[in-house]
Amino acid sequence: MYSQKKTEIFWAIVFILPAVLGFLLWNIIPIISSAVISFTEYRLIGPSIWVGWDNYRFLFVEDFLFPKVIKVTLYYSLVSVPLKLMFALFIAILLNKKIKGLAIFRTIFYLPAIVPLIAATILWIWLFNPDFGLINSFLQIFGIAKIQWIYGSKTVIPSLILMSLWDVGPLMIIFLAGLQGVPRTLYEAADIDGASNFRKFYHVTLPMITPTLLFNLVITIITTLQTFLQPYVMTEGGPNNESLLYLLYLYRTAFKDYEMGLASAQAWLIFIFIALLSYIVFKTSKYWVYYEGK
Amino acid sequence: MLYKKMFTLILILFIPISIYAQKELNFTYWGSTFEKKAVEDVIDDFNKSHPGVHVTAQHIPQNYDEKIMTMITGGNAPDVGYVAGDTVQLWATQGITKNLSPYFASDPDLRSRMEVSRYRIGDGIAATNAALESMIIFYNKKLFDDAGVPYPPSKWNEAWKWDDFVNVAKKLTKDKNGNNALSPNFDPENIDVYGFAHDRWWGHWMPFIYSNGGKLISDDGKTVLMDQPESIQALQKLADLSWKHHVAPTPASTKSFPNNNVMLQTGKVAMSLNGHWNILDISQMGFEWGIGVLPYHKKPITITFGGAIAIFSGTKHHEEAYKLFKFFGDPDKNALFPKGLWMPLRVKDYLEPSLTAKWLDKIPGVYPPESRDVLVDYTLISTLAHPRKPPSYWVNGWSKALSKVIQPAVDLIFTNEATAQEAMRDVPSKANPLLKGRL
């Protein structure tokens, strides 16, 4: 009996080991070493020099680009996150109605999510072309003057936000699942009380889907703050660094300037910022998220 | 029986030894699928003509620097390979690439590689260009014929003055109703064909600053001089092409679509400023095209530059690595030269007609007839009489200053959000601290 248990434990460890080792080797150790590296000057080749808080001090005091990068990233995120959520919810509500060709519409709105991001991004470069692009050609019909889109320093972030709205498929699907979970009986009761569509949405739908909303909010905040590919492919951070989002700047520091210490410091700052933001969202969620079970 | 066994055993033992005795080299490079094919051919030829040496070509199309860094950190450095122009100085100062000065001292053929192609670090030479590349004008002949305008000049001493060039570009620019940019009825909001196209990358604006007698940076490599009148004037005139004269689309990133070659082919653009290496693509696009020299302000010159090729310090086979390095830059052996992607590095490949023919005439239909003016004479004038090395060759910290400060400021001019004067005002104060002098 005893030895059988021992064998079981042995095999349990053997089976768990790959996952644990993988987690240690590919996650924990790199995370810890990046924390250490962030206090050094390290260029991949050659010695690493301990510089204490210098990298962090450089970012906050000396680097003239860092404040701009933060400003640009916050601008993008603060506008993009709520717009994406509202847009996804709006479409989800529409697609929750019983209309003809529902499956087709749902597919159409989800389709962008299965297009590889890089392909979609290149498609949008075409659309945004100021001189030959489809969007400007269309606007021209109404006599609207050329817009520079991703090539103008004031229009580049709004353009990227516009583009991000195109890709709300996954958020929409989750909202849709949440909407389907709202009990019919509540709507029937509201109908009997003579509630308008808006009141039904505000007093029934919205409270019932707040758990879904919370999930989508956290996910969207995290992914939006880490947007990288779109500015990397479309604008290279330009014009005038107006689309130099945080992760693109980090990438440049690490793989163009080879300042691994500085890049690690940047990585830790965004990590702490996202962790803090998520913490705040979760902490405040008890005031606005409604769980039916409770 | 025993002998037979012994013999087999020795044979088995010997096989790995004989393979080991063959000198294995690793060559790393980037480039299009076309370039990949050509490089593989060069390497094959090298392997055939050098018994006992075996070179493996490793194609790294994306994130080249990261990959090489990882290979070096892992103790797996290549022997010979491409190095991005912006990276040479970093790798040379870290001792990743080998100092080539001893070879330059002993090999006159290597010494004949143009001075402008050498990446110097202090007293040493870290690399040379893999090939020479220059900025020229490509044009669509049909659009010129339709407008009744003579083709862009191909001789350097007949180059257009800037204002003449603008005038020609205006004649070629047409709105949707067919009016050209000189017509009083011209509608700049509805342009169908542009006279000219360029983009925001430094290769497209640097030549005009030099042509206007300007400098990007002081000779000690510590002060940006782009706030000086010569630079400002040249940049402003480039931006005016889009915003004042309406003869060019807003210069966008090189990653824009459709790219300027396609616009040239489809007749949406009459002249396109671009690197000579586009001859490879354009010669296969099936339209009537030609090349010409750049318009100028004060001096009719262009710039030359090129990605670097270097020998890595970690190589175990110094002699073979050097042979490979040389083999690669020989226009007679490397098909990238006759196919229009690369121009030679040695002065004699330009000066001696028999050698010039080896890259210009080897494959008919690649280089147009005017190449002897545009690619040979014009290149010689620009590299020998008025040599200008882009700052990436000799200024420590240039690439950082360019990406963080200078290019963003140039963007503002090209999008008409600031005049050249306004955009350049703060550039030196921000960029100078990033510069660390001559290499």
XYZ file of C-alpha atoms in Angstrom:
733
model
C 0.000 0.000 0.000
C 2.660 2.378 1.109
C 4.939 1.627 -1.838
C 2.062 2.010 -4.277
C 1.506 5.522 -2.994
C 5.175 6.229 -3.343
C 5.115 5.131 -6.978
C 2.094 7.304 -7.557
C 3.847 10.320 -6.131
C 6.893 9.535 -8.213
C 4.869 9.398 -11.398
C 2.898 12.467 -10.449
C 6.136 14.394 -10.138
C 7.417 13.009 -13.424
C 4.287 14.137 -15.203
C 4.171 17.565 -13.601
C 7.871 18.201 -14.038
C 7.832 19.316 -17.691
C 5.231 21.968 -16.969
C 6.978 23.136 -13.815
C 10.395 23.128 -15.438
C 9.030 24.958 -18.447
C 7.465 27.552 -16.210
C 10.666 27.991 -14.236
C 12.995 28.050 -17.209
C 10.973 30.096 -19.646
C 9.037 32.337 -17.277
C 10.294 32.731 -13.736
C 14.021 32.776 -14.427
C 13.777 35.275 -17.326
C 11.467 37.467 -15.244
C 13.888 37.513 -12.347
C 16.921 38.016 -14.551
C 15.245 40.897 -16.394
C 14.668 42.526 -13.014
C 18.365 42.154 -12.256
C 19.413 43.279 -15.740
C 17.301 46.416 -15.329
C 19.854 47.614 -12.793
C 22.784 47.068 -15.130
C 24.190 48.361 -18.357
C 24.174 45.307 -20.565
C 24.556 45.130 -24.338
C 24.255 41.369 -24.877
C 27.946 41.174 -25.629
C 30.596 42.246 -23.208
C 30.335 42.675 -19.461
C 27.289 43.956 -17.659
C 27.927 46.849 -15.323
C 25.880 47.433 -12.188
C 24.419 50.935 -12.395
C 21.793 50.862 -9.637
C 18.741 52.968 -10.350
C 20.424 54.809 -13.251
C 18.255 53.249 -15.949
C 15.078 54.262 -14.145
C 16.452 57.699 -13.398
C 17.396 58.131 -17.062
C 13.864 57.333 -18.172
C 12.187 59.739 -15.786
C 14.730 62.548 -15.778
C 16.935 62.626 -18.862
C 15.131 60.866 -21.687
C 13.196 63.499 -23.611
C 11.310 60.837 -25.547
C 9.974 58.875 -22.584
C 7.305 61.418 -21.519
C 6.122 61.556 -25.110
C 5.951 57.772 -25.337
C 3.834 57.669 -22.179
C 1.610 60.455 -23.447
C 1.082 58.761 -26.798
C 0.415 55.361 -25.225
C -2.083 56.784 -22.731
C -3.818 58.787 -25.444
C -4.163 55.682 -27.568
C -5.306 53.475 -24.707
C -7.685 55.907 -22.997
C -9.591 56.480 -26.211
C -9.272 53.044 -27.718
C -10.325 50.917 -24.711
C -13.743 52.507 -24.026
C -14.501 52.873 -27.718
C -13.658 49.247 -28.385
C -15.813 48.053 -25.496
C -18.766 50.226 -26.488
C -18.494 49.261 -30.118
C -18.204 45.546 -29.319
C -21.182 45.724 -26.956
C -23.216 47.656 -29.502
C -22.603 45.056 -32.189
C -23.195 42.213 -29.763
C -26.602 43.682 -28.864
C -27.504 44.022 -32.521
C -26.395 40.472 -33.209
C -28.413 39.254 -30.235
C -31.641 40.235 -31.997
C -33.535 37.680 -33.972
C -32.871 38.920 -37.495
C -32.519 37.251 -40.870
C -29.043 36.038 -41.770
C -27.864 36.266 -38.159
C -25.161 33.648 -38.616
C -23.797 35.522 -41.631
C -23.628 38.834 -39.763
C -21.972 37.219 -36.775
C -19.414 35.637 -39.086
C -18.756 38.924 -40.854
C -18.099 40.784 -37.618
C -15.919 38.015 -36.261
C -13.987 37.546 -39.491
C -11.313 40.217 -38.851
C -10.240 38.233 -35.792
C -9.140 35.293 -37.921
C -7.284 37.448 -40.442
C -3.624 37.479 -39.396
C -2.902 40.854 -37.802
C -0.013 41.529 -40.136
C -2.185 40.977 -43.238
C -4.906 43.200 -41.813
C -2.352 45.870 -41.005
C -0.986 45.911 -44.533
C -4.521 46.128 -45.854
C -5.074 49.215 -43.691
C -1.911 50.838 -45.025
C -3.578 50.717 -48.425
C -6.826 52.099 -47.075
C -5.034 54.943 -45.279
C -2.918 56.037 -48.249
C -3.589 59.797 -48.504
C -3.290 60.012 -52.276
C -4.546 56.693 -53.600
C -6.277 55.110 -50.585
C -9.866 53.952 -50.603
C -10.931 55.994 -47.571
C -9.793 59.318 -48.994
C -11.193 58.487 -52.424
C -14.545 57.792 -50.763
C -14.451 60.984 -48.686
C -13.582 62.959 -51.792
C -17.036 62.169 -53.223
C -18.449 64.323 -50.424
C -15.900 67.041 -51.041
C -13.901 66.287 -47.904
C -10.283 67.363 -48.284
C -7.438 64.853 -48.124
C -6.690 63.489 -44.675
C -3.124 62.371 -44.004
C -4.255 59.480 -41.737
C -1.240 57.529 -40.458
C 1.132 59.961 -42.171
C 0.039 63.052 -40.239
C 1.284 63.587 -36.709
C -2.140 64.680 -35.436
C -4.128 62.026 -37.246
C -1.924 58.998 -36.701
C -3.278 57.936 -33.299
C -6.931 58.487 -34.259
C -6.218 56.385 -37.364
C -4.782 53.563 -35.291
C -7.785 53.760 -32.952
C -10.154 53.612 -35.892
C -8.304 50.559 -37.092
C -8.463 48.910 -33.677
C -12.270 49.156 -33.763
C -12.312 46.921 -36.791
C -10.970 44.060 -34.761
C -13.546 43.746 -31.964
C -14.719 40.252 -32.958
C -13.419 38.368 -29.920
C -14.775 40.986 -27.494
C -18.099 40.870 -29.277
C -18.336 37.079 -28.990
C -17.747 37.250 -25.245
C -20.367 39.981 -24.883
C -22.743 37.883 -26.933
C -22.269 34.954 -24.565
C -22.946 37.307 -21.652
C -26.087 38.656 -23.300
C -27.395 35.160 -23.922
C -27.011 34.437 -20.244
C -29.438 37.172 -19.201
C -32.626 35.401 -18.002
C -35.651 35.932 -20.258
C -37.885 36.245 -17.218
C -36.326 39.590 -16.279
C -37.194 41.059 -19.685
C -40.712 39.651 -19.419
C -41.126 41.254 -16.025
C -39.821 44.545 -17.414
C -42.218 44.274 -20.344
C -45.140 43.832 -17.987
C -44.039 46.929 -16.093
C -43.990 48.754 -19.437
C -40.281 49.496 -19.531
C -38.865 51.134 -22.665
C -36.028 49.529 -24.630
C -33.528 51.919 -23.103
C -34.702 51.185 -19.534
C -34.537 47.469 -20.251
C -30.963 47.878 -21.426
C -29.956 50.122 -18.549
C -31.697 48.285 -15.699
C -31.640 44.686 -16.901
C -29.045 44.026 -19.559
C -26.221 46.186 -18.292
C -26.193 44.971 -14.662
C -26.511 41.377 -15.788
C -23.492 41.518 -18.079
C -21.170 43.434 -15.736
C -19.073 40.294 -15.064
C -18.504 39.981 -18.820
C -17.762 43.675 -18.977
C -15.181 43.350 -16.223
C -13.436 40.517 -18.025
C -13.401 42.351 -21.335
C -12.229 45.561 -19.687
C -9.222 43.926 -18.068
C -8.257 42.003 -21.199
C -8.617 45.087 -23.388
C -6.563 47.272 -21.074
C -3.753 44.738 -21.044
C -3.689 44.121 -24.787
C -4.115 47.778 -25.719
C -1.250 48.969 -23.548
C 0.899 46.372 -25.243
C 0.032 47.303 -28.823
C 3.131 46.794 -30.903
C 2.609 45.361 -34.360
C 0.434 48.120 -35.831
C 2.839 51.027 -35.279
C 5.827 48.764 -35.983
C 4.522 47.819 -39.405
C 2.561 50.916 -40.383
C 4.387 53.966 -39.084
C 7.660 52.878 -37.473
C 6.612 55.167 -34.644
C 6.341 58.224 -36.877
C 5.596 60.814 -37.969
C 7.441 62.844 -35.382
C 7.305 59.946 -32.880
C 3.553 60.520 -32.499
C 2.827 56.801 -32.762
C 5.808 55.598 -30.754
C 3.788 53.356 -28.451
C 5.412 51.991 -25.331
C 6.237 48.517 -26.581
C 7.669 49.797 -29.840
C 9.966 52.084 -27.875
C 10.976 49.173 -25.674
C 11.691 47.057 -28.735
C 13.840 49.790 -30.220
C 15.808 50.211 -27.019
C 16.442 46.496 -26.825
C 17.006 45.499 -30.423
C 18.083 48.657 -32.223
C 20.194 50.320 -29.536
C 21.042 47.077 -27.719
C 20.545 48.653 -24.321
C 19.175 45.602 -22.598
C 19.393 47.121 -19.132
C 17.372 50.144 -20.110
C 14.906 47.981 -22.027
C 14.433 45.729 -19.000
C 13.738 48.787 -16.877
C 11.127 49.876 -19.411
C 9.609 46.406 -19.392
C 9.334 46.417 -15.605
C 7.723 49.840 -15.559
C 4.986 48.822 -17.984
C 4.533 45.552 -16.104
C 4.069 47.357 -12.802
C 1.761 49.875 -14.423
C -0.464 47.190 -15.946
C -0.476 45.157 -12.737
C -1.457 48.247 -10.762
C -4.190 49.149 -13.204
C -5.601 45.626 -13.142
C -5.510 45.682 -9.339
C -7.453 48.930 -9.250
C -10.029 47.606 -11.704
C -10.522 44.456 -9.656
C -10.680 46.362 -6.368
C -13.311 48.800 -7.641
C -15.237 46.053 -9.384
C -17.183 45.241 -6.227
C -18.946 48.604 -6.594
C -20.175 48.018 -10.100
C -20.038 44.316 -10.956
C -23.153 42.344 -10.123
C -22.939 38.570 -9.665
C -26.295 36.845 -9.786
C -25.273 34.159 -7.333
C -24.498 36.592 -4.540
C 39.619 -11.574 -41.539
C 41.073 -9.553 -38.763
C 42.684 -7.213 -41.259
C 39.397 -6.762 -43.036
C 37.712 -5.839 -39.773
C 40.506 -3.484 -38.901
C 40.251 -1.897 -42.302
C 36.516 -1.335 -41.928
C 37.058 0.108 -38.493
C 39.681 2.514 -39.743
C 37.445 3.479 -42.608
C 34.562 4.181 -40.256
C 36.831 6.192 -38.017
C 38.226 8.075 -40.945
C 34.942 9.284 -42.395
C 34.139 11.730 -39.608
C 37.743 12.824 -39.533
C 37.749 13.604 -43.241
C 34.532 15.566 -42.852
C 36.064 17.369 -39.928
C 39.113 18.164 -42.012
C 36.912 20.034 -44.451
C 36.775 23.627 -43.329
C 33.232 24.578 -42.477
C 32.257 28.243 -42.763
C 28.978 29.945 -42.105
C 27.808 32.919 -44.134
C 24.821 34.954 -42.958
C 22.836 37.443 -45.013
C 19.416 38.971 -45.506
C 17.508 39.875 -48.659
C 14.606 39.026 -50.918
C 13.969 35.547 -52.279
C 15.689 36.716 -55.437
C 18.770 37.754 -53.514
C 18.666 34.447 -51.655
C 18.837 32.537 -54.933
C 21.725 34.670 -56.184
C 23.661 34.353 -52.930
C 23.207 30.592 -52.926
C 24.622 30.489 -56.464
C 27.639 32.534 -55.405
C 28.233 30.243 -52.457
C 27.898 27.164 -54.677
C 30.485 28.566 -57.067
C 32.767 29.316 -54.165
C 32.451 25.803 -52.777
C 33.170 24.283 -56.191
C 36.235 26.418 -56.816
C 37.650 25.957 -53.307
C 38.084 22.271 -52.483
C 38.411 21.534 -48.808
C 36.233 24.471 -47.877
C 32.515 24.233 -47.368
C 30.427 27.342 -46.847
C 26.862 27.194 -45.633
C 24.745 30.211 -46.496
C 22.216 31.064 -43.838
C 19.393 33.330 -44.963
C 17.967 35.545 -42.195
C 15.302 37.694 -43.843
C 13.882 39.260 -40.677
C 15.367 40.616 -37.433
C 18.900 39.982 -38.659
C 20.726 41.827 -35.886
C 18.826 40.041 -33.131
C 19.526 36.672 -34.695
C 23.265 37.337 -35.095
C 23.484 38.655 -31.533
C 21.836 35.480 -30.309
C 24.219 33.353 -32.360
C 27.228 35.188 -30.962
C 25.966 34.979 -27.383
C 25.477 31.273 -27.940
C 29.047 30.871 -29.189
C 27.868 30.238 -32.731
C 29.032 33.328 -34.581
C 29.103 33.291 -38.381
C 32.437 33.586 -40.188
C 31.469 36.137 -42.813
C 28.225 38.011 -43.198
C 26.229 41.098 -44.010
C 26.088 43.782 -41.351
C 23.518 46.577 -41.382
C 25.147 49.970 -41.947
C 23.795 51.244 -38.628
C 25.188 48.276 -36.740
C 28.766 48.194 -38.035
C 30.132 50.676 -35.521
C 28.565 48.941 -32.533
C 29.802 45.508 -33.534
C 33.250 46.754 -34.491
C 33.766 48.578 -31.197
C 32.614 45.493 -29.316
C 35.110 43.377 -31.228
C 32.438 41.270 -32.893
C 33.819 41.971 -36.344
C 37.433 41.730 -37.359
C 39.656 44.705 -38.136
C 40.327 44.513 -41.872
C 43.242 46.997 -41.978
C 45.947 44.304 -42.294
C 44.230 42.978 -45.412
C 43.997 46.477 -46.824
C 47.728 46.925 -46.207
C 48.677 43.728 -48.004
C 46.095 43.413 -50.791
C 46.096 46.104 -53.523
C 42.893 44.710 -55.006
C 41.087 45.253 -51.739
C 42.681 48.697 -51.497
C 41.057 49.587 -54.799
C 37.646 49.387 -53.131
C 36.472 52.987 -52.988
C 37.191 55.031 -49.924
C 33.472 55.870 -49.607
C 32.729 52.184 -49.128
C 34.952 51.745 -46.078
C 33.588 51.703 -42.571
C 36.422 53.145 -40.530
C 36.626 52.788 -36.768
C 39.529 54.832 -35.432
C 42.610 53.602 -37.307
C 40.935 50.364 -38.283
C 38.574 49.364 -41.041
C 35.652 47.350 -39.750
C 33.916 46.530 -43.012
C 33.291 47.678 -46.525
C 29.994 47.944 -48.316
C 28.897 44.660 -49.782
C 28.263 46.766 -52.877
C 27.941 50.373 -53.895
C 24.445 51.787 -54.085
C 23.443 55.208 -55.343
C 20.362 57.389 -55.530
C 19.099 58.163 -59.032
C 15.919 59.101 -60.912
C 13.770 56.448 -62.578
C 11.219 57.588 -65.136
C 8.336 56.300 -67.196
C 9.103 57.155 -70.843
C 5.503 57.084 -72.032
C 4.423 59.878 -69.688
C 7.274 62.058 -70.949
C 6.402 61.318 -74.586
C 2.713 62.091 -73.976
C 3.558 65.411 -72.357
C 6.137 66.227 -75.037
C 8.857 66.757 -72.449
C 12.481 65.626 -72.966
C 13.657 62.770 -70.744
C 15.622 63.562 -67.573
C 19.306 64.145 -68.358
C 21.642 61.216 -67.878
C 24.926 63.163 -67.887
C 25.963 64.770 -64.617
C 27.064 67.991 -66.324
C 23.641 68.360 -67.958
C 21.628 67.781 -64.774
C 18.552 69.933 -64.203
C 18.776 72.891 -61.872
C 16.124 72.549 -59.190
C 13.746 75.112 -60.682
C 13.942 73.518 -64.134
C 13.169 70.207 -62.525
C 10.132 71.637 -60.736
C 8.943 73.085 -64.026
C 9.226 69.722 -65.779
C 7.465 67.998 -62.891
C 4.617 70.506 -63.238
C 4.235 69.702 -66.913
C 3.983 66.011 -66.062
C 1.516 66.366 -63.178
C -2.091 66.019 -64.306
C -5.397 66.414 -62.493
C -8.498 64.303 -63.157
C -9.561 66.645 -66.003
C -6.215 66.336 -67.752
C -4.906 69.813 -66.819
C -1.245 69.923 -65.917
C 0.109 71.784 -62.893
C 1.028 74.826 -64.991
C -2.565 75.293 -66.168
C -4.667 77.954 -64.401
C -7.519 75.420 -64.137
C -5.324 72.871 -62.347
C -7.143 71.204 -59.444
C -4.573 70.192 -56.791
C -7.193 68.286 -54.778
C -7.836 65.807 -57.584
C -4.484 64.769 -58.966
C -4.362 61.742 -61.199
C -0.707 61.601 -62.259
C 2.175 62.976 -60.227
C 5.333 64.300 -61.844
C 7.596 63.056 -59.093
C 7.687 60.729 -56.073
C 10.122 60.333 -53.202
C 9.889 59.158 -49.620
C 10.867 60.253 -46.168
C 13.849 57.928 -45.676
C 17.235 59.701 -45.330
C 18.542 58.378 -48.648
C 15.967 60.613 -50.291
C 16.771 63.900 -48.615
C 20.456 63.618 -47.820
C 21.704 64.099 -51.430
C 19.949 67.445 -51.742
C 21.462 68.835 -48.566
C 24.899 67.904 -49.889
C 24.029 69.263 -53.315
C 23.082 72.566 -51.703
C 26.510 72.749 -50.080
C 25.113 71.809 -46.672
C 26.417 69.445 -44.060
C 24.506 67.141 -41.778
C 27.077 67.115 -39.076
C 30.285 68.940 -38.154
C 33.576 67.301 -39.075
C 34.276 66.328 -35.480
C 30.996 64.400 -35.448
C 29.621 66.240 -32.444
C 27.270 68.899 -33.789
C 24.265 68.502 -36.032
C 24.305 71.209 -38.700
C 20.882 70.605 -40.129
C 19.625 73.901 -38.729
C 21.928 75.739 -41.145
C 20.399 77.611 -44.113
C 21.721 75.162 -46.748
C 20.013 72.187 -45.095
C 16.818 74.053 -44.322
C 16.549 75.308 -47.876
C 17.075 71.860 -49.386
C 14.527 70.227 -47.076
C 11.963 72.967 -47.594
C 12.262 72.694 -51.357
C 11.645 68.967 -51.160
C 8.529 69.488 -49.034
C 7.362 72.250 -51.398
C 7.113 69.650 -54.148
C 4.112 68.197 -52.345
C 2.568 71.180 -50.611
C 3.362 74.195 -52.778
C 3.830 72.863 -56.293
C 1.568 69.797 -55.908
C 3.789 67.709 -58.152
C 4.524 64.879 -55.686
C 2.450 62.789 -53.277
C 3.219 63.302 -49.589
C 6.394 61.351 -48.988
C 5.377 58.429 -46.837
C 7.322 55.600 -45.375
C 9.149 53.170 -47.654
C 6.644 50.648 -46.375
C 3.743 52.395 -48.059
C 1.697 50.693 -50.717
C 1.613 50.814 -53.637
C 5.326 51.456 -53.686
C 6.877 53.998 -55.998
C 8.019 51.364 -58.515
C 4.463 50.191 -59.019
C 3.220 53.761 -59.351
C 5.897 54.342 -61.970
C 4.887 51.208 -63.844
C 1.171 52.025 -63.779
C 1.768 55.576 -64.980
C 0.675 57.276 -61.753
C 4.107 58.813 -61.308
C 6.417 60.079 -64.054
C 9.699 60.282 -62.107
C 10.690 58.447 -58.975
C 13.714 59.143 -56.825
C 15.084 55.801 -55.733
C 18.111 53.641 -55.158
C 19.777 52.186 -58.265
C 19.108 48.673 -56.897
C 15.500 49.012 -58.056
C 16.838 48.270 -61.552
C 16.500 44.614 -60.623
C 12.741 44.926 -60.057
C 11.948 47.575 -62.643
C 13.775 45.757 -65.452
C 11.292 42.915 -64.974
C 8.136 45.040 -64.829
C 7.524 45.327 -68.558
C 7.227 49.049 -69.289
C 9.386 51.636 -71.037
C 11.651 53.151 -68.434
C 14.931 54.987 -68.113
C 17.272 56.413 -65.491
C 18.666 59.881 -64.994
C 20.737 61.978 -62.626
C 19.247 63.907 -59.708
C 18.301 67.586 -60.041
C 20.701 69.795 -58.133
C 21.036 73.010 -56.154
C 24.721 73.907 -56.312
C 26.621 70.722 -57.107
C 25.294 67.922 -59.330
C 26.010 65.003 -56.997
C 24.299 62.006 -55.551
C 25.159 59.921 -52.510
C 26.415 56.367 -52.372
C 26.189 53.957 -49.496
C 25.479 50.297 -48.938
C 24.974 47.588 -46.394
C 28.255 46.280 -45.052
C 29.989 42.957 -45.279
C 32.427 41.940 -42.579
C 34.504 39.078 -41.249
C 33.532 38.021 -37.746
C 36.249 37.826 -35.105
C 35.154 34.394 -33.970
C 36.105 32.697 -37.239
C 38.551 29.799 -37.039
C 39.429 29.926 -40.715
C 40.786 33.406 -41.291
C 42.262 32.774 -44.710
C 39.155 31.083 -46.110
C 36.891 33.716 -44.594
C 38.907 36.406 -46.324
C 38.715 34.554 -49.649
C 34.957 34.333 -49.294
C 34.763 38.010 -48.369
C 36.669 38.922 -51.549
C 34.813 36.464 -53.772
C 31.517 38.024 -52.788
C 32.467 41.496 -53.988
C 33.728 40.343 -57.399
C 31.285 41.524 -60.124
C 32.505 38.765 -62.396
C 31.537 36.046 -59.955
C 28.510 37.416 -58.162
C 25.305 37.594 -60.244
C 23.840 40.320 -58.031
C 26.007 42.810 -59.949
C 24.902 42.080 -63.548
C 21.282 41.650 -62.440
C 20.949 45.248 -61.313
C 20.916 44.940 -57.535
C 24.539 45.840 -56.814
C 27.226 48.144 -58.208
C 30.925 47.290 -57.851
C 33.221 48.695 -55.198
C 36.507 48.846 -57.099
C 37.312 52.029 -58.988
C 38.634 50.015 -61.938
C 35.228 48.388 -62.454
C 34.062 51.867 -63.409
C 37.141 53.166 -65.181
C 38.101 50.260 -67.441
C 35.529 49.633 -70.211
C 36.320 45.920 -70.385
C 35.555 45.566 -66.670
C 32.525 47.848 -66.863
C 31.053 45.600 -69.544
C 31.303 42.660 -67.166
C 28.531 43.998 -64.974
C 26.626 46.387 -67.267
C 26.380 44.207 -70.390
C 26.495 40.664 -69.075
C 22.707 40.240 -69.058
C 20.931 42.156 -71.857
C 17.866 44.138 -70.902
C 18.865 44.852 -67.315
C 20.912 48.041 -67.399
C 19.556 50.664 -69.838
C 22.025 52.282 -72.323
C 22.288 55.489 -70.274
C 23.790 53.495 -67.371
C 27.309 54.436 -68.465
C 26.404 58.080 -67.766
C 24.211 57.643 -64.702
C 25.846 54.730 -62.935
C 29.462 55.040 -64.065
C 30.347 58.700 -64.658
C 27.889 60.169 -62.170
C 28.948 57.696 -59.497
C 32.610 58.463 -60.097
C 32.011 62.222 -59.883
C 30.005 61.799 -56.699
C 32.411 59.422 -55.003
C 35.788 60.746 -56.135
C 35.344 64.466 -56.748
C 32.869 65.224 -53.947
C 32.982 62.207 -51.642
C 30.302 62.275 -48.982
C 29.965 59.426 -46.592
C 26.604 59.264 -44.838
C 27.154 59.921 -41.116
C 26.370 56.294 -40.271
C 29.882 55.540 -41.583
C 31.762 57.824 -39.242
C 29.650 59.354 -36.476
C 29.245 57.541 -33.193
C 25.612 57.701 -32.106
C 24.236 58.814 -35.464
C 21.575 56.123 -35.833
C 20.120 56.971 -32.439
C 20.107 60.692 -33.187
C 18.503 59.984 -36.550
C 15.698 57.792 -35.241
C 14.995 59.758 -32.071
C 15.333 63.348 -33.217
C 16.233 64.015 -36.846
C 13.817 61.822 -38.793
C 10.839 62.854 -36.605
C 11.671 66.494 -37.343
C 11.972 65.812 -41.069
C 8.564 64.080 -40.906
C 7.006 67.315 -39.713
C 8.335 69.172 -42.742
C 7.135 66.548 -45.170
C 3.629 66.493 -43.652
C 3.550 70.298 -43.775
C 3.034 70.590 -40.035
C 6.113 72.767 -39.696
C 8.398 74.689 -41.995
C 11.921 73.386 -42.336
C 13.087 76.365 -40.304
C 10.734 75.581 -37.400
C 11.278 71.835 -37.485
C 15.067 72.054 -37.488
C 15.386 74.740 -34.806
C 15.511 72.352 -31.827
C 17.204 69.473 -33.603
C 20.820 70.265 -32.634
C 20.055 70.858 -28.950
C 18.250 67.515 -28.721
C 20.483 65.472 -31.024
C 23.935 66.734 -30.012
C 23.897 65.021 -26.595
C 23.336 61.701 -28.391
C 26.405 62.155 -30.586
C 29.765 60.952 -29.385
C 32.088 62.276 -32.066
C 33.995 60.532 -34.831
C 34.416 56.812 -34.758
